[in-house]
Amino acid sequence: MQDNDNRWILAAQCASRLGTVDVVTRFLKESRCYITEQHSFDDRLGGGFFIRTEFRPEAEGFDAAAFEAGFAERAAEFDMSFELTPPGRRMPVVIMVSKADHCLNDLLYRYRIGQLPIDIRAIVSNHPDLESLAAWHEIPYHHFPITPEAKAEQEARVWRVVEETGAELVILARYMQVLSSNMCKKLSGRAINIHHSLLPGFKGAKPYHQAYDKGVKLVGATAHYINDDLDEGPIISQGVEPVGHTDYPADLVAKGRDIECLTLARAIALHVERRVFLHANRTVVFNR
Amino acid sequence: MQDNDNRWILAAQCASRLGTVDVVTRFLKESRCYITEQHSFDDRLGGGFFIRTEFRPEAEGFDAAAFEAGFAERAAEFDMSFELTPPGRRMPVVIMVSKADHCLNDLLYRYRIGQLPIDIRAIVSNHPDLESLAAWHEIPYHHFPITPEAKAEQEARVWRVVEETGAELVILARYMQVLSSNMCKKLSGRAINIHHSLLPGFKGAKPYHQAYDKGVKLVGATAHYINDDLDEGPIISQGVEPVGHTDYPADLVAKGRDIECLTLARAIALHVERRVFLHANRTVVFNR
Amino acid sequence: MQDNDNRWILAAQCASRLGTVDVVTRFLKESRCYITEQHSFDDRLGGGFFIRTEFRPEAEGFDAAAFEAGFAERAAEFDMSFELTPPGRRMPVVIMVSKADHCLNDLLYRYRIGQLPIDIRAIVSNHPDLESLAAWHEIPYHHFPITPEAKAEQEARVWRVVEETGAELVILARYMQVLSSNMCKKLSGRAINIHHSLLPGFKGAKPYHQAYDKGVKLVGATAHYINDDLDEGPIISQGVEPVGHTDYPADLVAKGRDIECLTLARAIALHVERRVFLHANRTVVFNR
Amino acid sequence: MQDNDNRWILAAQCASRLGTVDVVTRFLKESRCYITEQHSFDDRLGGGFFIRTEFRPEAEGFDAAAFEAGFAERAAEFDMSFELTPPGRRMPVVIMVSKADHCLNDLLYRYRIGQLPIDIRAIVSNHPDLESLAAWHEIPYHHFPITPEAKAEQEARVWRVVEETGAELVILARYMQVLSSNMCKKLSGRAINIHHSLLPGFKGAKPYHQAYDKGVKLVGATAHYINDDLDEGPIISQGVEPVGHTDYPADLVAKGRDIECLTLARAIALHVERRVFLHANRTVVFNR
């Protein structure tokens, strides 16, 4: 990861059809690009073809624009959508939080040491609590309180931050508000939420308390794209932690923090490294 | 486990009250029994006190009956229920199966090498398929087919086997029939089922297909005591296995077999070693 | 896995050079073969290019011999070695055991239900103990005892079984003998051993006892190709299990059985599905 | 954990002898202390008896000094050492670091939110790099550089900090210096180190590079008490993370950070909650 200084990524998807891999790999060969890692998958049941390629241009002076234009012509024949990502690119993101700071703290640390290829443009919250944490990392913090009568307006302010910062991904790092249907649509495919249960178990509020009442022996966390159906969006990653009878609800909350952080960070890494493909209500994830 | 040749187990529970531990440990001391391992727990929220003690009599000629009679007097004061288990005791069990044989095969292997302190008295099935497997292990196999009109009668035949064999535990090792409410009551606290999902997610039929449709990244298994509410009984153990987009439903079924076997075997071991205590709809489990 | 009735596998490797992927994918396209899953990897540090492709011929009457001949020509240019595996092919194997039967029992079960695409041609042992287990599965069992003076002769008899059965893989399922240097060479790249520790920790004899003495909190198992250097061959898979102070050596032995079975079965599945590539003393493993 | 506002802890150990549990539980009963959780263990092979009790005084005005004096008399008969820990007590600690900040950052976060019952009195480093991190958390930072000729003097300065702050535990959170034999002795039983491998595999320098060269499929971390034998002290906790052929040494370093943080934090929690007992070169750990 750290060493791949000249690693370009080409991610593409289209309907299944003979030649879907060849159209990618032939063009790369012709462009004198050496493929260092490649995954492709054809979903026999769900339909759809997905490919992710890491490559290194062999010739000096690789022209990305020319590459994209050239490949677009070939891809058109397959009605293939694609995205080219240059080496070292950091995806601009906005993080949304409420009062719990464990996921934010974890993401800021990874960001600070360069472990996640993201560029945190802003942190937005409905509470003022985490401002000093943002300040120490020198990231703009926007406190947009929510009132029942002004929820739409608050979301408009959030949206303005997303647009003005050029954020390509919104991370809901324990943002404890339900987004409006309209906002969900705008953020479709580019907003990742962490829910503190193993979905589809324990949807909704206070999942650790639900887990305690049920007496489960494992708790977990689920990172998923948001959609209009609460806690039902396509799952990217899940993590799990054993628990027992000595764990009261407050203990589950405490134990769950680590697995929430890890699961969210993992989902973000997969997303920004273009390892995740959305298809209907499921994801194709080419793990490292 | 294997080495504890002279290990007695005393398991007890009662309502919380000062002296609950002392009444146990003092009597053991007076009886010249050396405690080699002990766990106790008081459930602050759910209520109830639970204790499990392994001990080794220091004097020759330990008299179990006298011990039980003596302790019963002390325990009465605390309204404490208890059970004394001698070293090397094998709990008599009946296993119920349908057509899938992975859990049965796994249990028979552990039984054969003496890893599980159980004595399999009979295998009961609504299908004839697994008879030869039972035969190789020299265990009586009862084929009691089910017809919609004669379900009650079939259950009566099952119950007769349980009674005649003196089974203290019934293991539903992928028995694909819902037991009647009456049967569930009779078997309350002494029948363990393995469900092939991480309950409470994916209750009911075909959980792996449900998991595939949902696009989860983890599948699992849950071993629980049965009760009258399908797939809702108190959970003893849960296991988990990572899956991905290349796993079609048939792959999930295949991948899930291992975790089902392990989770069920673990729950049985915990139960027969008296590490599990039932309380309301939850369990206290003193893990090894 | 189970559903892929028309899934061919092409696995290939060669030195790194522009066009290594293209030579494979172009030929598949020209042969009207649809790629359903593909992984490729270029080892920047260790050197070498590795590719594994699953494909489905789109035309009726796929001619494997013609495909191989045609691809051989293209591959020659890259000095690329390759192997084509037809759908449903079961790799012929010989299993070697001593007295412990847990891994053998596990493999026989997976074999019986068709979960592992292997064809067990024979079981060879230096002890007679596991003959009846083999008999129940109707697999020839060869008891070749070992005496210090006749070790070479015993290995010659083993080798004859390997040759006569056409075994392509030899599985050392807790075979507690060190193979001679000569035998290791003959079996290079096609013999998988399970060692009951997390190598490189606890090499050699009685690893669980070593683990107990050290007081580790995790034990594990390692499946690896054998080579001339005891317990040092290229690792395919490793598994792990938490343990604690209550686990005496006999308990570690018992707890370790499950993880040994799972780790060995996993390595065999990876090998026979052509997901493993050997390169120097390491492996490239394209996981499912 | 969080809720146990009135939870006292009594931890004790002595040689095995009839009555070891009774002497504890009887005194608690007589002192009107209700036991909420208890573990005891007798090490049949290694020798030694260990007990940990959480209790809640039932009477108002529990007098800890009187309790200790009273229990000391009883314990003397068994030559039992013990320690009483009041509710909410935070153990004073000093953290030692070099340049890597992931473990420190993680500990500071847990400290800040009150998840670890420690009181960080000082951070000591042989480098100035992490001073601002310490400053943000308002913790004194001592930069004591090391030169080959003045190593003893540097250790003397470290020791002075330990003494002056009253630290009961020293945490080596990736402190990349070998302590002198003298310092190890002074810190015996009260200094915890995190080593970035699954000991006993990959002792010494650059364990991730060793792991890469070996081609392992799992990397891990080990938290252990330090002793005079480098990377050989008694193990408290170990964690593990799957890796693969795409992970170059820099990737292993990155992937390992999480498991190092978790394993160290877990060991510290176990230690400060008095769940760890040292005995010869092993530990007894009463997990939550």
Short mmCIF file of C-alpha atoms in Angstrom, two decimals, chain D residues 86-270:
data_model
loop_
_atom_site.label_atom_id
_atom_site.label_comp_id
_atom_site.label_asym_id
_atom_site.label_seq_id
_atom_site.Cartn_x
_atom_site.Cartn_y
_atom_site.Cartn_z
CA PRO D 86 -10.99 0.33 45.84
CA PRO D 87 -13.72 1.23 43.31
CA GLY D 88 -12.69 3.74 40.67
CA ARG D 89 -9.03 3.59 41.51
CA ARG D 90 -6.80 4.66 38.62
CA MET D 91 -3.38 3.05 38.61
CA PRO D 92 -0.56 5.59 38.16
CA VAL D 93 1.45 4.73 35.05
CA VAL D 94 4.35 6.02 32.98
CA ILE D 95 4.39 5.36 29.23
CA MET D 96 7.63 4.96 27.31
CA VAL D 97 7.74 5.56 23.55
CA SER D 98 10.18 6.19 20.74
CA LYS D 99 8.92 7.55 17.41
CA ALA D 100 5.98 5.33 16.47
CA ASP D 101 2.86 6.86 17.95
CA HIS D 102 0.03 4.44 17.22
CA CYS D 103 0.02 2.67 20.58
CA LEU D 104 0.46 5.93 22.46
CA ASN D 105 -2.34 7.58 20.51
CA ASP D 106 -4.61 4.65 21.22
CA LEU D 107 -3.82 4.62 24.93
CA LEU D 108 -4.30 8.37 25.21
CA TYR D 109 -7.71 8.08 23.61
CA ARG D 110 -8.83 5.31 25.97
CA TYR D 111 -7.44 7.31 28.87
CA ARG D 112 -9.25 10.46 27.79
CA ILE D 113 -12.65 8.77 27.63
CA GLY D 114 -12.06 6.91 30.87
CA GLN D 115 -12.06 3.45 29.35
CA LEU D 116 -8.81 2.40 31.03
CA PRO D 117 -8.57 2.91 34.81
CA ILE D 118 -5.12 4.44 34.61
CA ASP D 119 -3.66 7.80 35.53
CA ILE D 120 -0.93 8.68 33.03
CA ARG D 121 1.61 10.59 35.12
CA ALA D 122 4.27 11.03 32.44
CA ILE D 123 5.43 10.04 28.98
CA VAL D 124 9.12 9.32 28.54
CA SER D 125 10.84 9.07 25.19
CA ASN D 126 14.30 8.83 23.69
CA HIS D 127 13.04 11.11 20.90
CA PRO D 128 11.28 14.47 20.92
CA ASP D 129 8.75 13.55 18.20
CA LEU D 130 5.64 12.83 20.24
CA GLU D 131 5.78 15.83 22.51
CA SER D 132 2.91 17.72 20.90
CA LEU D 133 0.64 14.70 21.15
CA ALA D 134 1.41 14.54 24.86
CA ALA D 135 0.88 18.25 25.18
CA TRP D 136 -2.59 18.13 23.68
CA HIS D 137 -3.53 15.60 26.33
CA GLU D 138 -1.79 17.75 28.96
CA ILE D 139 0.60 15.06 30.08
CA PRO D 140 4.24 15.80 31.03
CA TYR D 141 6.66 14.65 28.34
CA HIS D 142 10.28 13.87 29.12
CA HIS D 143 12.75 13.68 26.29
CA PHE D 144 15.74 11.66 27.49
CA PRO D 145 17.99 11.01 24.47
CA ILE D 146 20.17 7.93 24.43
CA THR D 147 23.83 7.87 23.59
CA PRO D 148 25.86 4.66 23.73
CA GLU D 149 28.12 6.06 26.40
CA ALA D 150 25.30 7.47 28.55
CA LYS D 151 22.75 4.70 28.50
CA ALA D 152 22.99 4.03 32.21
CA GLU D 153 22.49 7.67 32.96
CA GLN D 154 19.43 7.84 30.71
CA GLU D 155 17.91 4.89 32.52
CA ALA D 156 18.57 6.58 35.82
CA ARG D 157 16.59 9.58 34.62
CA VAL D 158 13.75 7.32 33.52
CA TRP D 159 13.82 5.61 36.89
CA ARG D 160 13.62 8.91 38.66
CA VAL D 161 10.43 9.75 36.75
CA VAL D 162 8.96 6.40 37.71
CA GLU D 163 9.75 7.00 41.35
CA GLU D 164 8.73 10.63 41.50
CA THR D 165 5.41 10.04 39.78
CA GLY D 166 4.65 7.02 41.92
CA ALA D 167 4.04 4.96 38.84
CA GLU D 168 3.00 1.40 39.61
CA LEU D 169 3.14 0.31 35.99
CA VAL D 170 5.46 1.20 33.13
CA ILE D 171 4.04 0.70 29.64
CA LEU D 172 6.51 0.22 26.81
CA ALA D 173 4.32 1.38 23.94
CA ARG D 174 6.77 0.62 21.14
CA TYR D 175 9.81 1.84 23.03
CA MET D 176 12.53 0.67 20.68
CA GLN D 177 15.35 0.31 23.17
CA VAL D 178 16.53 -2.71 25.08
CA LEU D 179 16.45 -2.04 28.82
CA SER D 180 19.45 -2.97 30.90
CA SER D 181 19.36 -6.05 33.05
CA ASN D 182 19.31 -3.85 36.12
CA MET D 183 16.33 -1.84 34.89
CA CYS D 184 14.46 -5.03 33.98
CA LYS D 185 14.90 -6.28 37.53
CA LYS D 186 13.66 -3.04 39.04
CA LEU D 187 10.58 -3.16 36.82
CA SER D 188 9.92 -6.86 37.26
CA GLY D 189 6.19 -7.58 37.22
CA ARG D 190 5.29 -3.98 36.62
CA ALA D 191 6.40 -3.19 33.07
CA ILE D 192 4.40 -4.35 30.05
CA ASN D 193 5.90 -4.38 26.57
CA ILE D 194 4.17 -4.82 23.21
CA HIS D 195 6.16 -6.85 20.69
CA HIS D 196 4.98 -6.83 17.09
CA SER D 197 4.97 -10.57 16.46
CA LEU D 198 3.37 -13.73 17.77
CA LEU D 199 6.10 -14.67 20.19
CA PRO D 200 8.05 -16.89 20.31
CA GLY D 201 8.11 -16.41 16.53
CA PHE D 202 10.13 -13.47 15.19
CA LYS D 203 11.92 -12.22 18.26
CA GLY D 204 14.19 -9.22 18.06
CA ALA D 205 14.36 -6.51 15.42
CA LYS D 206 12.04 -5.95 12.46
CA PRO D 207 9.60 -8.79 13.08
CA TYR D 208 7.33 -7.77 10.21
CA HIS D 209 10.23 -8.03 7.80
CA GLN D 210 11.04 -11.44 9.23
CA ALA D 211 7.37 -12.41 8.78
CA TYR D 212 7.42 -11.23 5.18
CA ASP D 213 10.53 -13.25 4.42
CA LYS D 214 8.99 -16.32 5.98
CA GLY D 215 5.77 -15.91 3.99
CA VAL D 216 3.41 -16.39 6.95
CA LYS D 217 -0.33 -16.00 6.47
CA LEU D 218 -0.93 -14.51 9.92
CA VAL D 219 0.88 -11.73 11.75
CA GLY D 220 0.31 -10.80 15.34
CA ALA D 221 1.32 -8.99 18.47
CA THR D 222 2.25 -10.06 21.97
CA ALA D 223 1.94 -8.06 25.19
CA HIS D 224 4.16 -9.39 27.95
CA TYR D 225 5.86 -8.46 31.17
CA ILE D 226 9.47 -7.62 30.54
CA ASN D 227 12.21 -9.61 32.11
CA ASP D 228 15.92 -9.90 31.67
CA ASP D 229 15.59 -12.17 28.64
CA LEU D 230 14.64 -10.10 25.56
CA ASP D 231 11.12 -10.85 24.22
CA GLU D 232 10.87 -13.81 26.59
CA GLY D 233 8.88 -12.37 29.48
CA PRO D 234 5.55 -13.86 30.63
CA ILE D 235 2.82 -13.37 28.03
CA ILE D 236 -0.41 -11.58 28.97
CA SER D 237 -2.26 -11.33 25.67
CA GLN D 238 -1.78 -12.03 21.98
CA GLY D 239 -3.64 -10.90 18.88
CA VAL D 240 -3.57 -11.94 15.28
CA GLU D 241 -4.39 -10.60 11.81
CA PRO D 242 -4.56 -12.46 8.48
CA VAL D 243 -2.18 -11.32 5.74
CA GLY D 244 -1.40 -12.45 2.24
CA HIS D 245 0.94 -12.30 -0.71
CA THR D 246 -0.05 -8.74 -1.60
CA ASP D 247 1.25 -7.50 1.74
CA TYR D 248 4.78 -6.17 1.41
CA PRO D 249 6.71 -5.40 4.62
CA ALA D 250 5.34 -1.84 4.72
CA ASP D 251 1.83 -3.25 4.49
CA LEU D 252 2.48 -5.64 7.35
CA VAL D 253 3.72 -2.72 9.42
CA ALA D 254 0.50 -0.83 8.62
CA LYS D 255 -1.81 -3.80 9.17
CA GLY D 256 -0.06 -4.67 12.39
CA ARG D 257 -0.72 -1.32 14.03
CA ASP D 258 -4.32 -2.10 14.90
CA ILE D 259 -3.58 -5.45 16.45
CA GLU D 260 -0.67 -3.99 18.42
CA CYS D 261 -2.92 -1.29 19.87
CA LEU D 262 -5.69 -3.73 20.74
CA THR D 263 -3.36 -6.30 22.26
CA LEU D 264 -1.51 -3.77 24.40
CA ALA D 265 -4.69 -2.04 25.56
CA ARG D 266 -6.18 -5.39 26.46
CA ALA D 267 -3.12 -6.40 28.48
CA ILE D 268 -3.14 -3.13 30.37
CA ALA D 269 -6.84 -3.45 31.15
CA LEU D 270 -6.28 -6.99 32.43
#
